[in-house]
PDB file of C-alpha atoms in Angstrom:
ATOM      1  CA  ARG A 156       0.019  -0.002  -0.050  1.00 92.00           C
ATOM      2  CA  GLY A 157       2.903   2.323   0.718  1.00 95.00           C
ATOM      3  CA  ALA A 158       4.284   2.055  -2.783  1.00 96.00           C
ATOM      4  CA  LEU A 159       0.841   2.587  -4.488  1.00 98.00           C
ATOM      5  CA  LEU A 160       0.270   5.744  -2.227  1.00 98.00           C
ATOM      6  CA  GLN A 161       3.677   7.052  -3.219  1.00 98.00           C
ATOM      7  CA  ILE A 162       2.674   6.748  -6.975  1.00 98.00           C
ATOM      8  CA  ALA A 163      -0.744   8.307  -6.235  1.00 98.00           C
ATOM      9  CA  GLU A 164       0.909  11.120  -4.477  1.00 99.00           C
ATOM     10  CA  GLY A 165       3.383  11.638  -7.345  1.00 98.00           C
ATOM     11  CA  VAL A 166       0.374  12.064  -9.678  1.00 98.00           C
ATOM     12  CA  ARG A 167      -1.448  14.305  -7.248  1.00 98.00           C
ATOM     13  CA  HIS A 168       1.786  16.504  -7.248  1.00 98.00           C
ATOM     14  CA  LEU A 169       1.769  16.704 -10.949  1.00 97.00           C
ATOM     15  CA  HIS A 170      -1.839  17.623 -11.121  1.00 97.00           C
ATOM     16  CA  GLY A 171      -1.506  20.273  -8.499  1.00 96.00           C
ATOM     17  CA  LEU A 172       1.033  21.763 -10.975  1.00 96.00           C
ATOM     18  CA  ARG A 173      -1.526  21.455 -13.886  1.00 95.00           C
ATOM     19  CA  ILE A 174       0.643  18.736 -15.397  1.00 96.00           C
ATOM     20  CA  VAL A 175      -0.970  15.591 -16.854  1.00 96.00           C
ATOM     21  CA  HIS A 176       1.128  12.569 -17.235  1.00 95.00           C
ATOM     22  CA  ARG A 177      -0.898  11.056 -20.086  1.00 93.00           C
ATOM     23  CA  ASP A 178       1.213   7.759 -20.294  1.00 91.00           C
ATOM     24  CA  LEU A 179       0.953   5.891 -17.082  1.00 94.00           C
ATOM     25  CA  LYS A 180       1.220   2.319 -17.714  1.00 91.00           C
ATOM     26  CA  VAL A 181       2.970  -0.908 -16.558  1.00 87.00           C
ATOM     27  CA  ARG A 182       5.790  -1.859 -18.695  1.00 76.00           C
ATOM     28  CA  ALA A 183       6.157  -5.516 -17.469  1.00 56.00           C
ATOM     29  CA  GLY A 184       6.232  -7.233 -20.893  1.00 59.00           C
ATOM     30  CA  PRO A 185       5.861  -6.855 -24.459  1.00 54.00           C
ATOM     31  CA  TYR A 186       1.917  -6.537 -24.205  1.00 62.00           C
ATOM     32  CA  SER A 187       1.534  -3.168 -22.546  1.00 73.00           C
ATOM     33  CA  ALA A 188      -1.800  -2.304 -24.069  1.00 82.00           C
ATOM     34  CA  GLY A 189      -4.925  -1.237 -22.178  1.00 88.00           C
ATOM     35  CA  TRP A 190      -3.881   1.460 -19.720  1.00 93.00           C
ATOM     36  CA  GLN A 191      -5.706   4.322 -21.514  1.00 95.00           C
ATOM     37  CA  ALA A 192      -9.163   5.690 -20.541  1.00 96.00           C
ATOM     38  CA  PRO A 193     -12.154   5.339 -22.854  1.00 96.00           C
ATOM     39  CA  GLU A 194     -12.284   8.972 -23.768  1.00 96.00           C
ATOM     40  CA  VAL A 195      -8.408   8.935 -24.759  1.00 95.00           C
ATOM     41  CA  LEU A 196      -8.982   5.739 -26.833  1.00 94.00           C
ATOM     42  CA  SER A 197     -11.937   7.357 -28.725  1.00 94.00           C
ATOM     43  CA  ARG A 198      -9.889  10.436 -29.593  1.00 92.00           C
ATOM     44  CA  ARG A 199      -6.898   8.260 -30.586  1.00 88.00           C
ATOM     45  CA  ILE A 200      -9.047   5.976 -32.904  1.00 88.00           C
ATOM     46  CA  ALA A 201     -10.747   9.053 -34.343  1.00 85.00           C
ATOM     47  CA  GLY A 202      -7.327  10.311 -35.098  1.00 76.00           C
ATOM     48  CA  GLY A 203      -6.499   7.310 -37.313  1.00 66.00           C
ATOM     49  CA  ASP A 204      -4.343   5.191 -34.655  1.00 63.00           C
ATOM     50  CA  ALA A 205      -6.052   1.882 -34.022  1.00 59.00           C
ATOM     51  CA  THR A 206      -2.846   0.164 -32.883  1.00 60.00           C
ATOM     52  CA  PRO A 207      -3.212  -1.512 -29.478  1.00 58.00           C
ATOM     53  CA  GLY A 208      -1.293   0.631 -26.986  1.00 58.00           C
ATOM     54  CA  GLY A 209      -0.592   3.098 -29.714  1.00 57.00           C
ATOM     55  CA  GLY A 210       0.500   6.596 -28.982  1.00 50.00           C
ATOM     56  CA  GLY A 211      -0.630   9.543 -31.132  1.00 42.00           C
ATOM     57  CA  ASP A 212      -0.425  13.324 -30.409  1.00 41.00           C
ATOM     58  CA  ASP A 213      -0.026  14.634 -26.835  1.00 43.00           C
ATOM     59  CA  GLU A 214      -3.633  15.420 -26.326  1.00 41.00           C
ATOM     60  CA  SER A 215      -4.862  11.970 -27.339  1.00 39.00           C
ATOM     61  CA  GLY A 216      -2.641  10.234 -24.808  1.00 41.00           C
ATOM     62  CA  GLY A 217       0.886   9.791 -26.325  1.00 45.00           C
ATOM     63  CA  GLY A 218       4.004   9.702 -24.394  1.00 50.00           C
ATOM     64  CA  GLY A 219       5.096  12.334 -21.826  1.00 56.00           C
ATOM     65  CA  GLY A 220       3.395  14.860 -19.555  1.00 61.00           C
ATOM     66  CA  SER A 221       2.004  18.164 -20.670  1.00 58.00           C
ATOM     67  CA  SER A 222       0.651  21.328 -19.201  1.00 54.00           C
ATOM     68  CA  GLY A 223      -0.670  24.639 -20.202  1.00 43.00           C
ATOM     69  CA  GLY A 224      -2.668  24.499 -23.693  1.00 40.00           C
ATOM     70  CA  GLY A 225      -4.881  21.727 -24.985  1.00 43.00           C
ATOM     71  CA  GLY A 226      -6.613  21.384 -21.547  1.00 49.00           C
ATOM     72  CA  GLY A 227      -3.580  19.799 -19.926  1.00 51.00           C
ATOM     73  CA  GLY A 228      -4.625  20.821 -16.483  1.00 61.00           C
ATOM     74  CA  SER A 229      -8.297  20.271 -16.817  1.00 88.00           C
ATOM     75  CA  ARG A 230     -10.223  17.965 -14.534  1.00 91.00           C
ATOM     76  CA  ARG A 231     -11.189  15.734 -17.477  1.00 91.00           C
ATOM     77  CA  ALA A 232      -7.617  15.405 -18.707  1.00 94.00           C
ATOM     78  CA  GLN A 233      -6.428  14.448 -15.176  1.00 98.00           C
ATOM     79  CA  ALA A 234      -9.178  11.862 -14.987  1.00 98.00           C
ATOM     80  CA  ALA A 235      -7.450  10.075 -17.688  1.00 98.00           C
ATOM     81  CA  ASP A 236      -4.362   9.698 -15.595  1.00 98.00           C
ATOM     82  CA  VAL A 237      -6.590   8.619 -12.628  1.00 99.00           C
ATOM     83  CA  PHE A 238      -8.163   5.683 -14.950  1.00 98.00           C
ATOM     84  CA  ALA A 239      -4.608   4.449 -15.830  1.00 97.00           C
ATOM     85  CA  LEU A 240      -3.602   4.597 -12.145  1.00 98.00           C
ATOM     86  CA  GLY A 241      -6.587   2.438 -11.326  1.00 98.00           C
ATOM     87  CA  CYS A 242      -5.509  -0.172 -13.757  1.00 96.00           C
ATOM     88  CA  ILE A 243      -2.038  -0.106 -12.449  1.00 96.00           C
ATOM     89  CA  PHE A 244      -3.271  -0.577  -8.773  1.00 97.00           C
ATOM     90  CA  PHE A 245      -5.309  -3.598  -9.809  1.00 96.00           C
ATOM     91  CA  HIS A 246      -2.232  -4.955 -11.684  1.00 93.00           C
ATOM     92  CA  CYS A 247      -0.269  -4.670  -8.431  1.00 94.00           C
ATOM     93  CA  LEU A 248      -2.888  -5.940  -6.186  1.00 95.00           C
ATOM     94  CA  ALA A 249      -3.871  -9.053  -8.462  1.00 93.00           C
ATOM     95  CA  PRO A 250      -0.389  -9.700 -10.001  1.00 87.00           C
ATOM     96  CA  ALA A 251      -0.275  -9.894 -13.705  1.00 82.00           C
ATOM     97  CA  ALA A 252      -4.145  -9.265 -14.078  1.00 91.00           C
ATOM     98  CA  HIS A 253      -5.846  -6.195 -15.558  1.00 94.00           C
ATOM     99  CA  PRO A 254      -9.425  -5.093 -14.869  1.00 96.00           C
ATOM    100  CA  PHE A 255     -10.416  -5.293 -18.447  1.00 96.00           C
ATOM    101  CA  GLY A 256      -9.033  -8.763 -19.350  1.00 93.00           C
ATOM    102  CA  GLU A 257      -6.021 -10.076 -21.387  1.00 91.00           C
ATOM    103  CA  TRP A 258      -3.917  -7.683 -23.472  1.00 89.00           C
ATOM    104  CA  TRP A 259      -5.488  -8.400 -26.847  1.00 91.00           C
ATOM    105  CA  GLU A 260      -9.174  -7.496 -25.500  1.00 94.00           C
ATOM    106  CA  ARG A 261      -8.496  -4.807 -23.036  1.00 94.00           C
ATOM    107  CA  GLU A 262      -8.888  -1.653 -25.276  1.00 94.00           C
ATOM    108  CA  ALA A 263     -12.026  -3.135 -27.033  1.00 95.00           C
ATOM    109  CA  ASN A 264     -13.597  -3.872 -23.583  1.00 96.00           C
ATOM    110  CA  VAL A 265     -12.860  -0.359 -22.494  1.00 96.00           C
ATOM    111  CA  LEU A 266     -14.329   1.127 -25.505  1.00 95.00           C
ATOM    112  CA  ARG A 267     -17.413  -1.136 -25.402  1.00 95.00           C
ATOM    113  CA  GLY A 268     -18.147  -0.068 -21.783  1.00 93.00           C
ATOM    114  CA  HIS A 269     -17.662  -3.563 -20.306  1.00 94.00           C
ATOM    115  CA  ALA A 270     -17.748  -3.731 -16.532  1.00 93.00           C
ATOM    116  CA  PRO A 271     -14.206  -4.076 -15.004  1.00 94.00           C
ATOM    117  CA  GLN A 272     -13.270  -7.587 -13.811  1.00 94.00           C
ATOM    118  CA  LEU A 273     -12.534  -6.901 -10.130  1.00 94.00           C
ATOM    119  CA  PRO A 274     -13.758  -9.850  -8.104  1.00 90.00           C
ATOM    120  CA  ARG A 275     -10.216 -11.079  -7.503  1.00 88.00           C
ATOM    121  CA  ILE A 276      -9.695  -8.241  -4.985  1.00 92.00           C
ATOM    122  CA  ALA A 277     -13.420  -7.770  -3.806  1.00 90.00           C
ATOM    123  CA  ALA A 278     -13.314 -10.430  -0.959  1.00 88.00           C
ATOM    124  CA  PRO A 279      -9.684  -9.859   0.451  1.00 91.00           C
ATOM    125  CA  LEU A 280      -9.458  -6.246  -0.137  1.00 95.00           C
ATOM    126  CA  PRO A 281     -12.958  -4.555  -0.153  1.00 97.00           C
ATOM    127  CA  ASP A 282     -11.452  -1.038   0.314  1.00 98.00           C
ATOM    128  CA  ALA A 283      -9.138  -1.646  -2.618  1.00 98.00           C
ATOM    129  CA  HIS A 284     -12.080  -2.945  -4.750  1.00 97.00           C
ATOM    130  CA  ASP A 285     -13.972   0.248  -3.921  1.00 98.00           C
ATOM    131  CA  LEU A 286     -11.148   2.531  -4.766  1.00 98.00           C
ATOM    132  CA  VAL A 287     -10.205   0.671  -8.048  1.00 98.00           C
ATOM    133  CA  ARG A 288     -13.893   0.536  -9.033  1.00 98.00           C
ATOM    134  CA  ARG A 289     -14.230   4.420  -8.715  1.00 98.00           C
ATOM    135  CA  MET A 290     -10.922   5.017 -10.662  1.00 99.00           C
ATOM    136  CA  VAL A 291     -11.802   2.993 -13.659  1.00 98.00           C
ATOM    137  CA  ARG A 292     -15.268   4.312 -14.144  1.00 98.00           C
ATOM    138  CA  ALA A 293     -16.195   4.947 -17.876  1.00 96.00           C
ATOM    139  CA  ASP A 294     -17.354   8.486 -17.039  1.00 97.00           C
ATOM    140  CA  PRO A 295     -14.238  10.715 -16.492  1.00 97.00           C
ATOM    141  CA  ASP A 296     -16.501  13.058 -14.264  1.00 96.00           C
ATOM    142  CA  ALA A 297     -17.285  10.343 -11.979  1.00 98.00           C
ATOM    143  CA  ARG A 298     -13.760   9.308 -11.224  1.00 98.00           C
ATOM    144  CA  PRO A 299     -12.058  10.735  -8.163  1.00 98.00           C
ATOM    145  CA  SER A 300      -9.279  13.148  -8.418  1.00 98.00           C
ATOM    146  CA  ALA A 301      -5.743  12.124  -7.505  1.00 98.00           C
ATOM    147  CA  ALA A 302      -6.100  13.948  -4.300  1.00 98.00           C
ATOM    148  CA  ASP A 303      -9.217  12.040  -3.510  1.00 99.00           C
ATOM    149  CA  VAL A 304      -7.437   8.738  -4.279  1.00 99.00           C
ATOM    150  CA  CYS A 305      -4.798   9.524  -1.717  1.00 99.00           C
ATOM    151  CA  ARG A 306      -7.417  10.369   0.916  1.00 98.00           C
ATOM    152  CA  HIS A 307      -9.190   6.890   0.368  1.00 99.00           C
ATOM    153  CA  PRO A 308      -9.599   4.561   3.369  1.00 99.00           C
ATOM    154  CA  PHE A 309      -7.506   2.039   1.487  1.00 98.00           C
ATOM    155  CA  PHE A 310      -4.490   4.190   2.440  1.00 99.00           C
ATOM    156  CA  TRP A 311      -5.586   4.695   6.065  1.00 98.00           C
ATOM    157  CA  GLY A 312      -3.380   3.353   8.915  1.00 98.00           C
ATOM    158  CA  ASP A 313      -4.872   1.014  11.705  1.00 98.00           C
ATOM    159  CA  GLU A 314      -5.451   3.918  14.063  1.00 98.00           C
ATOM    160  CA  ARG A 315      -7.294   6.004  11.762  1.00 98.00           C
ATOM    161  CA  ARG A 316      -9.476   3.169  10.528  1.00 99.00           C
ATOM    162  CA  LEU A 317     -10.517   2.206  13.947  1.00 99.00           C
ATOM    163  CA  ALA A 318     -10.992   5.955  14.977  1.00 98.00           C
ATOM    164  CA  PHE A 319     -13.316   6.259  12.147  1.00 99.00           C
ATOM    165  CA  LEU A 320     -15.470   3.335  13.072  1.00 99.00           C
ATOM    166  CA  VAL A 321     -15.648   4.690  16.587  1.00 98.00           C
ATOM    167  CA  ASP A 322     -16.367   8.187  15.636  1.00 98.00           C
ATOM    168  CA  PHE A 323     -19.093   6.941  13.190  1.00 98.00           C
ATOM    169  CA  SER A 324     -20.631   4.933  15.986  1.00 98.00           C
ATOM    170  CA  ASP A 325     -20.822   8.023  18.077  1.00 97.00           C
ATOM    171  CA  ARG A 326     -22.497   9.832  15.133  1.00 96.00           C
ATOM    172  CA  LEU A 327     -25.062   7.067  14.779  1.00 96.00           C
ATOM    173  CA  GLU A 328     -26.105   7.112  18.487  1.00 93.00           C
ATOM    174  CA  ARG A 329     -26.975  10.859  17.998  1.00 92.00           C
ATOM    175  CA  GLU A 330     -29.388   9.940  15.134  1.00 90.00           C
ATOM    176  CA  ASP A 331     -33.048   9.671  15.620  1.00 82.00           C
ATOM    177  CA  GLY A 332     -33.825   6.233  14.772  1.00 74.00           C
ATOM    178  CA  ALA A 333     -37.321   6.904  13.514  1.00 72.00           C
ATOM    179  CA  SER A 334     -36.454   9.384  10.893  1.00 83.00           C
ATOM    180  CA  SER A 335     -32.739   9.123  10.250  1.00 92.00           C
ATOM    181  CA  ALA A 336     -31.858   8.602   6.465  1.00 93.00           C
ATOM    182  CA  LEU A 337     -28.297   7.802   7.689  1.00 94.00           C
ATOM    183  CA  LEU A 338     -29.487   4.929  10.049  1.00 94.00           C
ATOM    184  CA  LEU A 339     -31.755   3.645   7.309  1.00 93.00           C
ATOM    185  CA  CYS A 340     -28.913   3.564   4.954  1.00 94.00           C
ATOM    186  CA  VAL A 341     -26.535   1.846   7.327  1.00 95.00           C
ATOM    187  CA  GLU A 342     -29.174  -0.816   8.207  1.00 94.00           C
ATOM    188  CA  ARG A 343     -30.478  -1.366   4.764  1.00 92.00           C
ATOM    189  CA  ASP A 344     -27.484  -3.684   3.958  1.00 91.00           C
ATOM    190  CA  ALA A 345     -26.661  -4.754   7.444  1.00 95.00           C
ATOM    191  CA  ALA A 346     -27.244  -8.561   6.741  1.00 95.00           C
ATOM    192  CA  ARG A 347     -24.744  -8.444   3.926  1.00 96.00           C
ATOM    193  CA  VAL A 348     -22.107  -6.718   6.198  1.00 97.00           C
ATOM    194  CA  VAL A 349     -22.456  -8.019   9.720  1.00 98.00           C
ATOM    195  CA  GLY A 350     -24.937 -11.006   9.069  1.00 96.00           C
ATOM    196  CA  ARG A 351     -28.231 -11.676  10.698  1.00 96.00           C
ATOM    197  CA  ALA A 352     -26.760 -12.636  14.049  1.00 97.00           C
ATOM    198  CA  TRP A 353     -23.255 -10.953  14.518  1.00 98.00           C
ATOM    199  CA  ASP A 354     -23.036 -12.379  17.937  1.00 96.00           C
ATOM    200  CA  ARG A 355     -22.489 -15.821  16.620  1.00 96.00           C
ATOM    201  CA  ARG A 356     -19.147 -14.512  15.003  1.00 97.00           C
ATOM    202  CA  VAL A 357     -17.996 -12.663  18.179  1.00 97.00           C
ATOM    203  CA  ASP A 358     -15.973 -14.596  20.826  1.00 96.00           C
ATOM    204  CA  ALA A 359     -18.020 -15.206  24.052  1.00 95.00           C
ATOM    205  CA  ALA A 360     -15.271 -13.395  25.986  1.00 93.00           C
ATOM    206  CA  LEU A 361     -16.416 -10.100  24.471  1.00 94.00           C
ATOM    207  CA  LEU A 362     -20.235 -10.698  25.034  1.00 93.00           C
ATOM    208  CA  GLU A 363     -19.826 -11.419  28.700  1.00 87.00           C
ATOM    209  CA  ASP A 364     -21.131  -8.030  29.762  1.00 79.00           C
ATOM    210  CA  ALA A 365     -22.655  -6.922  26.521  1.00 81.00           C
ATOM    211  CA  GLY A 366     -26.091  -5.771  27.268  1.00 69.00           C
ATOM    212  CA  ARG A 367     -25.530  -5.034  30.870  1.00 75.00           C
ATOM    213  CA  TYR A 368     -26.603  -1.326  30.401  1.00 71.00           C
ATOM    214  CA  ARG A 369     -28.179  -1.448  26.997  1.00 80.00           C
ATOM    215  CA  SER A 370     -29.704  -4.181  24.824  1.00 88.00           C
ATOM    216  CA  TYR A 371     -28.029  -5.153  21.407  1.00 93.00           C
ATOM    217  CA  ASP A 372     -29.892  -6.104  18.265  1.00 95.00           C
ATOM    218  CA  ARG A 373     -27.554  -8.874  17.056  1.00 95.00           C
ATOM    219  CA  ALA A 374     -28.717  -8.096  13.425  1.00 96.00           C
ATOM    220  CA  SER A 375     -27.850  -4.360  13.693  1.00 96.00           C
ATOM    221  CA  ALA A 376     -24.695  -2.794  12.053  1.00 97.00           C
ATOM    222  CA  ARG A 377     -25.234   0.195  14.415  1.00 96.00           C
ATOM    223  CA  ASP A 378     -25.142  -2.013  17.516  1.00 96.00           C
ATOM    224  CA  PHE A 379     -22.325  -3.947  16.367  1.00 98.00           C
ATOM    225  CA  LEU A 380     -20.373  -0.615  16.044  1.00 98.00           C
ATOM    226  CA  ARG A 381     -21.526   0.313  19.556  1.00 96.00           C
ATOM    227  CA  LEU A 382     -19.921  -2.746  20.884  1.00 97.00           C
ATOM    228  CA  VAL A 383     -16.586  -2.088  19.061  1.00 98.00           C
ATOM    229  CA  ARG A 384     -16.811   1.609  20.459  1.00 97.00           C
ATOM    230  CA  ASN A 385     -17.494   0.308  23.955  1.00 95.00           C
ATOM    231  CA  LYS A 386     -14.570  -2.302  23.793  1.00 96.00           C
ATOM    232  CA  ARG A 387     -12.197   0.470  22.499  1.00 97.00           C
ATOM    233  CA  HIS A 388     -13.157   2.964  25.351  1.00 96.00           C
ATOM    234  CA  HIS A 389     -13.130   0.488  28.092  1.00 94.00           C
ATOM    235  CA  PHE A 390     -10.372  -1.821  26.926  1.00 96.00           C
ATOM    236  CA  HIS A 391      -8.385  -1.650  30.121  1.00 95.00           C
ATOM    237  CA  GLU A 392     -11.643  -2.693  32.074  1.00 94.00           C
ATOM    238  CA  LEU A 393     -12.108  -5.924  30.056  1.00 94.00           C
ATOM    239  CA  PRO A 394     -11.406  -9.315  31.403  1.00 93.00           C
ATOM    240  CA  PRO A 395      -7.923 -10.621  30.660  1.00 95.00           C
ATOM    241  CA  ALA A 396      -9.373 -13.104  28.048  1.00 94.00           C
ATOM    242  CA  ALA A 397     -11.041 -10.388  26.189  1.00 95.00           C
ATOM    243  CA  ARG A 398      -7.969  -8.027  26.309  1.00 96.00           C
ATOM    244  CA  ALA A 399      -5.828 -10.824  24.999  1.00 96.00           C
ATOM    245  CA  LEU A 400      -8.113 -11.055  21.861  1.00 96.00           C
ATOM    246  CA  LEU A 401      -8.010  -7.445  21.108  1.00 97.00           C
ATOM    247  CA  ALA A 402      -4.423  -6.381  22.116  1.00 97.00           C
ATOM    248  CA  PRO A 403      -2.636  -4.330  21.214  1.00 97.00           C
ATOM    249  CA  LEU A 404      -4.558  -1.233  20.474  1.00 97.00           C
ATOM    250  CA  PRO A 405      -5.480  -0.031  17.997  1.00 97.00           C
ATOM    251  CA  SER A 406      -4.225  -2.771  15.533  1.00 98.00           C
ATOM    252  CA  GLY A 407      -5.427  -5.762  17.608  1.00 98.00           C
ATOM    253  CA  LEU A 408      -9.084  -4.478  17.850  1.00 98.00           C
ATOM    254  CA  LEU A 409      -9.316  -3.320  14.266  1.00 98.00           C
ATOM    255  CA  HIS A 410      -7.865  -6.578  13.023  1.00 98.00           C
ATOM    256  CA  TYR A 411     -10.243  -8.574  14.983  1.00 98.00           C
ATOM    257  CA  VAL A 412     -13.085  -6.493  13.801  1.00 98.00           C
ATOM    258  CA  GLU A 413     -12.020  -6.718  10.044  1.00 98.00           C
ATOM    259  CA  SER A 414     -11.374 -10.439  10.246  1.00 97.00           C
ATOM    260  CA  LEU A 415     -14.978 -10.910  11.324  1.00 98.00           C
ATOM    261  CA  PHE A 416     -16.565  -8.280   9.037  1.00 98.00           C
ATOM    262  CA  PRO A 417     -14.244  -7.080   6.356  1.00 97.00           C
ATOM    263  CA  ARG A 418     -16.773  -4.924   4.501  1.00 97.00           C
ATOM    264  CA  LEU A 419     -17.747  -2.904   7.659  1.00 98.00           C
ATOM    265  CA  LEU A 420     -15.420   0.133   7.061  1.00 98.00           C
ATOM    266  CA  MET A 421     -16.270   0.694   3.484  1.00 98.00           C
ATOM    267  CA  HIS A 422     -20.121   0.102   4.357  1.00 97.00           C
ATOM    268  CA  CYS A 423     -19.765   2.945   6.870  1.00 97.00           C
ATOM    269  CA  TRP A 424     -17.805   5.170   4.821  1.00 96.00           C
TER     270      TRP A 424
END
């Protein structure tokens, strides 16, 4: 993740200077086609270059960065870099793979608007799946900026990830359950995220005193977040067996939660 963040920060820096790279790709072999965004491919083909991985003039995606004239610093021009960066991220996270298939079909799949093939990272890395899915959207206006990429939860450390879950739980507790659109959104897909009885997954040592002061709905994502928040705030008051499961803070508690419900962070974000 650190290496991918460094690459993203490099692109963010270029875009901050109104410079667009235009030729981000992985040169890992002879078949380096398929890294250009659909809008770039369309311009390139309209200009008469239908060669896979072909270049063309600077505006259509040929080698080297540019700035100034030709819309080099525009949001849409920068979005083409983000698309290529998303393909590179996927290639690194699922080695030798590409979100749009094999080298000979990638550009055709991109131009035809085929959905990216991302399931290889969906289960083990739901945060990476969310980020790459956003970066390789067909609509350039729907892609995140390079700065947004750098701020995505995929790059957060353990302390920040756990703090977000705790803070989000605090926010939910202030919501009016009868009318809160946020609560309705959180609970709508709760079964997909925490199951229909999350207590069956949680170790008994962590449930010993759960419900002493407030009851828990074992099918509620909000109530599971409350359990996480309470364990974080009262860690040093927990029985030794419970502390052993969650130590050290913050990594131990976060990893325990994510091992049970890996989609929780992105569901809340």
